[in-house]
C-alpha positions as semicolon CSV with decimal commas, in nm:
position;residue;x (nm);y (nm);z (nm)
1;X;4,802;-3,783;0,076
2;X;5,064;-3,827;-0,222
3;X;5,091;-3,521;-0,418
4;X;4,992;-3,574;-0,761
5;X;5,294;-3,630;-1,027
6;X;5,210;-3,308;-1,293
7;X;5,342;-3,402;-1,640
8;X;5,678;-3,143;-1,738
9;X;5,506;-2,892;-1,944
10;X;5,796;-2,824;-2,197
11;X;5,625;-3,158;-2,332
12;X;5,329;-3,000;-2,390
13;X;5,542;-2,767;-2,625
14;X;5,693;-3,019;-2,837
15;X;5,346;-3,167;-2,902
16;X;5,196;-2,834;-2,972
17;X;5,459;-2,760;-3,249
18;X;5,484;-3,110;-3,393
19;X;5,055;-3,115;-3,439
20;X;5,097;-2,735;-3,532
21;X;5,347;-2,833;-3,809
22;X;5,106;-3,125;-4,003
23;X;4,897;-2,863;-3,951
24;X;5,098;-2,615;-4,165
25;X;4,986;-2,804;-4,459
26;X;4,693;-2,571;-4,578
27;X;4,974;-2,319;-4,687
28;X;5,210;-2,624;-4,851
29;X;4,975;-2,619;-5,165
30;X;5,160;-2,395;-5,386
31;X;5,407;-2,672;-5,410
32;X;5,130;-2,919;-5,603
33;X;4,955;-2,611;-5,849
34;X;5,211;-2,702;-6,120
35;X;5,188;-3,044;-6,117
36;X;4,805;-2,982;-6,121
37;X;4,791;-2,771;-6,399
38;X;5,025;-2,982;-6,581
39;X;4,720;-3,226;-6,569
40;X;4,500;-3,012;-6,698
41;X;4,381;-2,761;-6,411
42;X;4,349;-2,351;-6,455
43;X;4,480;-2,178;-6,235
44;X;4,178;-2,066;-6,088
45;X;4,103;-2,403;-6,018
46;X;4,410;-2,445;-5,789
47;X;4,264;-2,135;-5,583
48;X;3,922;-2,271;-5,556
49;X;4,050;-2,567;-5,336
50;X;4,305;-2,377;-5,132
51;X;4,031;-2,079;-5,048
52;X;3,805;-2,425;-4,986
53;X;4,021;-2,497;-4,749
54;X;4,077;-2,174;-4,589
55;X;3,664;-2,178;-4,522
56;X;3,671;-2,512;-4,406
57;X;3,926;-2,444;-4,194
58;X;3,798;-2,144;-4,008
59;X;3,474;-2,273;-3,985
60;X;3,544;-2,636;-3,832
61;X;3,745;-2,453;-3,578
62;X;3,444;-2,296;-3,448
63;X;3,288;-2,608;-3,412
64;X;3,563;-2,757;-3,268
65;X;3,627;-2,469;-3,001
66;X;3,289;-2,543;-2,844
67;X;3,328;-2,888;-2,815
68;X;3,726;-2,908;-2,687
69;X;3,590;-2,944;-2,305
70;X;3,370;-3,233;-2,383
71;X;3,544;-3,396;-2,612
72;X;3,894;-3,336;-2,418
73;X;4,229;-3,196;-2,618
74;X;4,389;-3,521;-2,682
75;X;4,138;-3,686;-2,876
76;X;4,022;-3,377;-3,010
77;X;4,410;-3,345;-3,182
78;X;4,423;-3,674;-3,249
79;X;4,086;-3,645;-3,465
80;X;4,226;-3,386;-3,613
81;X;4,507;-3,511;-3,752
82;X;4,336;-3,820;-3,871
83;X;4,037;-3,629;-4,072
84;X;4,350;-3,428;-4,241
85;X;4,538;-3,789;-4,311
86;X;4,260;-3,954;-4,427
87;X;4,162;-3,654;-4,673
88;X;4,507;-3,636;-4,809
89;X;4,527;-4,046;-4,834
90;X;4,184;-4,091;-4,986
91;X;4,246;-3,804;-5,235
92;X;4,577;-3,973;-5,320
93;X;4,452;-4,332;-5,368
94;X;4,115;-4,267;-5,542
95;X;4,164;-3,875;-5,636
96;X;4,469;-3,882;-5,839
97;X;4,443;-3,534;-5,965
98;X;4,070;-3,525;-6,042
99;X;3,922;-3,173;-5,932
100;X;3,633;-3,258;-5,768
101;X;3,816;-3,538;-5,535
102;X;4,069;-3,279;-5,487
103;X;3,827;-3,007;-5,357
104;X;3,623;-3,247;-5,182
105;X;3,921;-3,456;-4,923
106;X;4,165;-3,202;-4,958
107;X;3,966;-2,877;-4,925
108;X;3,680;-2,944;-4,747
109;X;3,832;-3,291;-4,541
110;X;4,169;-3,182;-4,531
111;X;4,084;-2,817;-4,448
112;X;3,860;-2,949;-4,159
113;X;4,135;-3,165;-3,997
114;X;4,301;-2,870;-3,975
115;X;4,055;-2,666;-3,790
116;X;3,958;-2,944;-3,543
117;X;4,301;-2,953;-3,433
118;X;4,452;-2,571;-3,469
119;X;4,276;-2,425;-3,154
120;X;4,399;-2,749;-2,961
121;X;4,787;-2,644;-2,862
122;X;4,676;-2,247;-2,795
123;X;4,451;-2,368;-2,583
124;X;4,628;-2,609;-2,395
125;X;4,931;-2,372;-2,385
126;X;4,792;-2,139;-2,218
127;X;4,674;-2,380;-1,942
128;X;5,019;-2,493;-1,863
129;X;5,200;-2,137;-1,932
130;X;4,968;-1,875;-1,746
131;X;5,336;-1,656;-1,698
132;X;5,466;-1,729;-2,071
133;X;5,119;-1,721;-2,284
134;X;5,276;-1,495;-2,544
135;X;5,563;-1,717;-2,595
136;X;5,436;-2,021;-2,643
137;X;5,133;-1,906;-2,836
138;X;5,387;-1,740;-3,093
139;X;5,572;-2,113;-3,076
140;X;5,269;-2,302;-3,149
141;X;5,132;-2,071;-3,418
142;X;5,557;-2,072;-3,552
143;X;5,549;-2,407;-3,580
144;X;5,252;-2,349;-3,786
145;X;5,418;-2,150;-4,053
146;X;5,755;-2,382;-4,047
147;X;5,500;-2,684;-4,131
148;X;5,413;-2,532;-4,433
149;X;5,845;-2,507;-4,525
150;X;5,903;-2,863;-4,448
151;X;5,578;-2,994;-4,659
152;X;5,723;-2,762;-4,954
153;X;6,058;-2,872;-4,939
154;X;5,969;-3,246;-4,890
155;X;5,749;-3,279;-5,164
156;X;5,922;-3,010;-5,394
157;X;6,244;-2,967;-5,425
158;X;6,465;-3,130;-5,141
159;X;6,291;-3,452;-5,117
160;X;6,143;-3,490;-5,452
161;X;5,834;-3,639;-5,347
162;X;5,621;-3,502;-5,658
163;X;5,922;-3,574;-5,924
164;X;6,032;-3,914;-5,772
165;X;5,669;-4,079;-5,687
166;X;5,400;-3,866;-5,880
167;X;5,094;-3,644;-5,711
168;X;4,836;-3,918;-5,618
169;X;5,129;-4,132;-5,404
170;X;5,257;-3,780;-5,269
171;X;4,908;-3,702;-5,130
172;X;4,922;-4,044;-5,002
173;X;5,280;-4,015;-4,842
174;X;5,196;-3,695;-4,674
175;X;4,888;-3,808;-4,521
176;X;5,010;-4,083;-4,324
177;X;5,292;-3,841;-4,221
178;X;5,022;-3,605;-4,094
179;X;4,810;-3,895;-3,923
180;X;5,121;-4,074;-3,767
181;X;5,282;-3,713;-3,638
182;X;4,965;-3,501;-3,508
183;X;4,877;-3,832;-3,323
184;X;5,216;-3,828;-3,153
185;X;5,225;-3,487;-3,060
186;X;4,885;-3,508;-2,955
187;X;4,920;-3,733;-2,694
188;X;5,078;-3,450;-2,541
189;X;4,786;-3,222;-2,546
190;X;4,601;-3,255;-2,209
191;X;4,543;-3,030;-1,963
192;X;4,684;-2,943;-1,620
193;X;4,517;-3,041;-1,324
194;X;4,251;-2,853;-1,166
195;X;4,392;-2,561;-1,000
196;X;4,734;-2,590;-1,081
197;X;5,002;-2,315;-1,152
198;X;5,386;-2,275;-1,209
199;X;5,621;-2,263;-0,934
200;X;5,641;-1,902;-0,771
201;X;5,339;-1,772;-1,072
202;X;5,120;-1,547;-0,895
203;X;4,810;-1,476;-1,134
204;X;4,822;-1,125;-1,277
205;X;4,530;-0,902;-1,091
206;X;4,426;-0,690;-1,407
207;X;4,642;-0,418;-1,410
208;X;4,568;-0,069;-1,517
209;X;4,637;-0,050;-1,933
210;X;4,564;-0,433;-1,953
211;X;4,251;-0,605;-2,089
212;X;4,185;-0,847;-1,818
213;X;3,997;-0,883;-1,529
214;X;4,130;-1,144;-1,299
215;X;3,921;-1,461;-1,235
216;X;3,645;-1,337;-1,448
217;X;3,559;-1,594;-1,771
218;X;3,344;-1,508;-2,052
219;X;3,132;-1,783;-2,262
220;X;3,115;-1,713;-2,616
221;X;2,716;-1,599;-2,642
222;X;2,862;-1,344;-2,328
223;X;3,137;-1,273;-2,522
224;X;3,002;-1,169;-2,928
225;X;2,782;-0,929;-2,705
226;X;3,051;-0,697;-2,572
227;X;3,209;-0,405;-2,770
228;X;3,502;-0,569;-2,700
229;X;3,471;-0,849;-2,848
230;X;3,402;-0,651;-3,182
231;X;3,661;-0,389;-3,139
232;X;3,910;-0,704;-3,109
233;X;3,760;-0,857;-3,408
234;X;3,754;-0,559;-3,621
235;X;4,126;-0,464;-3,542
236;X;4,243;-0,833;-3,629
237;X;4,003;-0,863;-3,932
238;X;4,188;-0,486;-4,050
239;X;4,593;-0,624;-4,022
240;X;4,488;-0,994;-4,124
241;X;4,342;-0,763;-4,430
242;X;4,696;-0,603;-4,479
243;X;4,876;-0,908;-4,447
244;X;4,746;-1,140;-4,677
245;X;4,713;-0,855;-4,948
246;X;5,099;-0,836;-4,910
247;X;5,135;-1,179;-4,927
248;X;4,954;-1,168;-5,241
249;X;5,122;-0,859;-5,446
250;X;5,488;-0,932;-5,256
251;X;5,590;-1,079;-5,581
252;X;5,423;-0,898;-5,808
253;X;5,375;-0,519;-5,721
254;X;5,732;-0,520;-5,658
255;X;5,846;-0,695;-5,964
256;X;5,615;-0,339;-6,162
257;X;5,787;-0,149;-5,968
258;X;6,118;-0,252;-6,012
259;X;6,110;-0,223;-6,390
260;X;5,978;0,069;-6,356
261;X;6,222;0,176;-6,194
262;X;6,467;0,066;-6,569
263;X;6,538;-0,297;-6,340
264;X;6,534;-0,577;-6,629
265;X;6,228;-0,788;-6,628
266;X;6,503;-1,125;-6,543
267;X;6,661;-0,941;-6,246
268;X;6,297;-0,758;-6,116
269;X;6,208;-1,134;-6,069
270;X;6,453;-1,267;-5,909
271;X;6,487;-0,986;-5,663
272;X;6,070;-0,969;-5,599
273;X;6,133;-1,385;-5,509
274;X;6,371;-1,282;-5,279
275;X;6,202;-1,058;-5,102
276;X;5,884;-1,261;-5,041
277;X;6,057;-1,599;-5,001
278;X;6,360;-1,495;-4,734
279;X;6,269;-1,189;-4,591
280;X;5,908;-1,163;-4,607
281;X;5,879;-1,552;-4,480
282;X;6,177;-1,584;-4,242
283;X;6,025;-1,253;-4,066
284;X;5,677;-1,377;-4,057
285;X;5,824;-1,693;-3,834
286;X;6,053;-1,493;-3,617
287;X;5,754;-1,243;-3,568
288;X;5,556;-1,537;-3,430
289;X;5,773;-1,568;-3,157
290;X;5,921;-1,224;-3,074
291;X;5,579;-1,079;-3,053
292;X;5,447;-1,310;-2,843
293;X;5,740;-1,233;-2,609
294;X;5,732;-0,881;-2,665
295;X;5,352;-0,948;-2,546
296;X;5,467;-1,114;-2,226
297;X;5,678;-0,811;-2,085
298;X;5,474;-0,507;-2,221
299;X;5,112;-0,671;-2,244
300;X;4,889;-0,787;-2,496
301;X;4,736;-0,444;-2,531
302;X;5,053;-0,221;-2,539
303;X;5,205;-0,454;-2,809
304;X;4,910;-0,467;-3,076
305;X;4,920;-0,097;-3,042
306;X;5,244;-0,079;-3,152
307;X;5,230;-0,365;-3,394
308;X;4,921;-0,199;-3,523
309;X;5,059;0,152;-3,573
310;X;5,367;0,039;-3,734
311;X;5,227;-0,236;-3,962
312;X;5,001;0,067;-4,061
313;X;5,339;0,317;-4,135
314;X;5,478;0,070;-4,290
315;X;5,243;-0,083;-4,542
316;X;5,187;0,281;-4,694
317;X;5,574;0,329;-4,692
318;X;5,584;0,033;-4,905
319;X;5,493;0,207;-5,181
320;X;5,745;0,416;-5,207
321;X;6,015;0,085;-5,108
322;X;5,876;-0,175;-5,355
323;X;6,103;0,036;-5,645
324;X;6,460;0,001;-5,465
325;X;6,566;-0,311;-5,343
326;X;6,719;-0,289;-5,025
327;X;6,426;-0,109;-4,960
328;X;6,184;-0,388;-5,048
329;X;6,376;-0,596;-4,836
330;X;6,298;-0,413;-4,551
331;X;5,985;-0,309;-4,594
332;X;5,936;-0,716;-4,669
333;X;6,073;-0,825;-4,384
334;X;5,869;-0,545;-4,170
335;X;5,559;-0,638;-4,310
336;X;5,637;-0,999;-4,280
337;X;5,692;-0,990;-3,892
338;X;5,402;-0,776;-3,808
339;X;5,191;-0,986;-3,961
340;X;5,340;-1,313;-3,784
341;X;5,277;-1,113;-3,498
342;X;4,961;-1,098;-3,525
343;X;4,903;-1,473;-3,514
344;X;5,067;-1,459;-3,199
345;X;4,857;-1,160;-2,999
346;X;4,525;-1,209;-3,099
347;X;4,473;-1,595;-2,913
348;X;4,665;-1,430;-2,593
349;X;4,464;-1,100;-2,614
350;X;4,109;-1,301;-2,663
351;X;4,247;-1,520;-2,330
352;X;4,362;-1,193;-2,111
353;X;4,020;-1,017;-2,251
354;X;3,778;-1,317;-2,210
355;X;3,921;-1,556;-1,968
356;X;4,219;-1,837;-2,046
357;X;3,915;-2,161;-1,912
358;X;3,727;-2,085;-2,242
359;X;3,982;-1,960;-2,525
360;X;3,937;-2,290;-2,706
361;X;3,575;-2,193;-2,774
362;X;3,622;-1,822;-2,784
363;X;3,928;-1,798;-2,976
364;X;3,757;-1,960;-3,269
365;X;3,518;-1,692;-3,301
366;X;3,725;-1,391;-3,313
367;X;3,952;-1,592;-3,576
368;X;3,658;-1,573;-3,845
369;X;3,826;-1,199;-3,856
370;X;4,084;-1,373;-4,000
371;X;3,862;-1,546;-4,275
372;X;3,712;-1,177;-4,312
373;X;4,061;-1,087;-4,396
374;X;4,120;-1,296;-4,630
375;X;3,833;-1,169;-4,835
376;X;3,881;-0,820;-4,774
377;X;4,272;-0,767;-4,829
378;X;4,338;-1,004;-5,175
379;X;4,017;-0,908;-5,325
380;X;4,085;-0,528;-5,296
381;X;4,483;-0,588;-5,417
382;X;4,337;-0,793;-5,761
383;X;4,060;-0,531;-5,817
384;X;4,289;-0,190;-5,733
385;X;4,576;-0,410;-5,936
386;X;4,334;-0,469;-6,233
387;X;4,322;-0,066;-6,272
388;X;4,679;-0,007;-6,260
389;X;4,678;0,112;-5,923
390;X;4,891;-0,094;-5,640
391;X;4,972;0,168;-5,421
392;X;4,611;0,270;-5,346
393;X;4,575;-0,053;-5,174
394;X;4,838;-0,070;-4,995
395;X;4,753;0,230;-4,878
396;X;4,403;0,208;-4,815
397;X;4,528;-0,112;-4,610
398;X;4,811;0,091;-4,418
399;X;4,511;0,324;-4,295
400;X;4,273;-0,012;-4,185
401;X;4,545;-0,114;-3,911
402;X;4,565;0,232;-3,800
403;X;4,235;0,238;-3,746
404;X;4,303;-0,112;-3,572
405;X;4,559;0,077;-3,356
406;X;4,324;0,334;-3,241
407;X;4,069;0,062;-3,151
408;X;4,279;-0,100;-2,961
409;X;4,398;0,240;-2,778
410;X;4,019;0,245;-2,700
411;X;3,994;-0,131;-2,571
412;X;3,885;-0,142;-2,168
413;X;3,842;-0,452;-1,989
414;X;3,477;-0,606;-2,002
415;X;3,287;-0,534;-1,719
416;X;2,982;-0,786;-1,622
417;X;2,658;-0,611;-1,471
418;X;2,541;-0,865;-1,264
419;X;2,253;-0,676;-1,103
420;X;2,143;-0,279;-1,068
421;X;2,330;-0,228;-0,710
422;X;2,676;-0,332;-0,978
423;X;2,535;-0,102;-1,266
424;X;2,522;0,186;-1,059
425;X;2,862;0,117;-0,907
426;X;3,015;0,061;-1,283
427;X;2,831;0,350;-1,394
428;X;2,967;0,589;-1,105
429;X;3,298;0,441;-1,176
């Protein structure tokens, strides 16, 4: 019998970053709030339809998750990228720069292109890498990130898509872009065959410190029922809290601080735009990637525990750095590539923890810490901002991923209790 002919799976990896790019447009909208409220918008509008969005996003990819085995990866990316097209072309051509067309393809269309196609690349990543997960998880989710740079610079600045062609034709422009590129890359996304593994890759057998149990797969009702599952979610629902509160006061805590430190309000600006611009967002990319390799040589477990610990240190140092600049640019940059690390660790942690066959519908779940997150962190950063009082959030933040850190000190591998004769065996053990 002919042996089968198995696809290269560096392929794989340029169609997981070019989907995971077009996918990077959810965090490409700052570059169309001016031109919005230059027609007319508040600025609170502009929020509503990126936290739309956000929802929509997290939410779809639940949906998604459980149906990526039936459905299959390439046509699941492939309808991905054509819901997020199709949002971005319709809200171009018959949206303009109305609000409710806006939050209607673009948030709640747009966002749920996104989500149909994010878990598709982790999850068929991980198929074809078994001995690199971290890696090219933290490539996939990098390319994510890097999307969002290109979109920016194409429409802004560098290719003067907004100033040369207007909003509505933008929207339009970028849509077919997204269309045209996830469905490239997505032909790409399939899986290996049944049984299949890397050249000289002998499956890891659950050693002690690690979170997995070899050959044993969770489903996702088995899963939400283990303490695991929650300590996992907790701890990434905790940093994702730090994170995105950063991302939110990196401009303008520092910038208070700064001229209260007798920096001019001109140069506190420029410097604070430095800082969350280069180092904060360079960092956050290169953290993708390093962590996720990091991950591969000391574990899943032994990496989030340091990430963890020192995101923690160092978001209640940054109180004390946000006043000095070369300061802020470290702390910045620190911040920045803890949290792209924890992009990268939580997929590959929920795959060692729960089993790499069902990640595409587990994965999902535990990402809704991320949506948790995202409530949590910038909502406590407005409201301890709105009393004059920064630094208490970052530091109550700093002590959440500690408290990540210690969970994840505490994480075991799951143990199923198949019937009493097991129980009492676990139990004794």
């Amino acid at each position: 019998m002919m042996e089968e002919k198995v696809m290269n799976r560096w392929l794989v990896v340029m169609g997981a970053v070019m989907v995971q790019m077009c996918l990077g447009a959810i965090y490409a909208w700052s570059v169309f709030t001016g031109a919005l409220q230059e027609a007319g918008w508040t600025a609170a509008q502009t929020q509503v339809v990126f936290s739309v969005a956000l929802v929509s996003y997290a939410l779809s990819m639940v949906g998604a998750g459980f149906k990526l085995n039936v459905v299959g990866p390439r046509k699941m990316a492939i309808l991905g990228g054509l819901i997020l097209g199709t949002g971005y072309i319709i809200a171009g051509l018959f949206g303009g720069t109305n609000f409710w067309m806006l939050l209607i393809f673009i948030g709640i269309v747009g966002g749920t292109g996104i989500g149909v196609g994010y878990v598709v690349p982790i999850a068929v990543g991980m198929r074809w890498f078994p001995d690199k997960k971290g890696l090219i998880t933290g490539l996939a989710v990098a390319g994510f990130g890097l999307g969002a740079m290109l979109w920016v610079k194409l429409a802004g600045t560098t290719g003067n898509l907004i100033a040369n062609f207007g909003l509505p034709t933008t929207f339009v422009i970028l849509g077919v872009l997204f269309a045209v590129f996830v469905t490239i890359g997505g032909l790409f996304m399939v899986f290996p065959p049944e049984g299949w593994l890397p050249e000289g890759y002998v499956p890891e057998t659950g050693e002690a410190g690690s979170t997995q149990v070899a050959g044993v797969e969770y489903g996702a009702g088995e899963m939400v029922k283990t303490p695991q599952f929650w300590m996992i979610f907790f701890t990434f629902a905790f940093l994702a809290s730090a994170g995105l509160m950063s991302i939110g006061l990196m401009q303008l805590y520092p910038m208070e601080a700064l001229m209260n430190n007798g920096m001019d309000r001109a140069s506190a600006v420029a410097v604070a735009g430095t800082a969350m611009a280069v180092f904060f967002s360079i960092a956050n990319a290169l953290g993708r990637v390093a962590w996720g390799s990091i991950s591969d040589i000391l574990g899943r477990k032994n990496s989030l525990i340091i990430l963890a610990f020192t995101q923690g240190l160092g978001v209640m140092a940054f109180t004390y750095m946000a006043g000095t600049p070369m300061l802020l640019y470290i702390g910045a940059a620190l911040i920045g590539f803890n949290f792209g690390g924890t992009l990268s660790l939580f997929p590959t942690l929920t795959a060692d923890t729960f089993g790499s066959q069902n990640v595409g519908r587990n994965y999902p779940l535990v990402f809704l810490a991320y949506g948790a997150g995202a409530l949590l962190g910038p909502n406590l950063g407005g409201v301890m901002g709105g009393m004059g009082n920064f630094a208490l959030a970052f530091t109550i933040c700093g002590v959440l991923c500690i408290m990540g850190g210690v969970l994840t000190v505490l994480l075991r591998p799951p143990r199923r209790c198949e019937n009493v004769e097991n129980c009492a065996e676990m139990e004794a053990a």
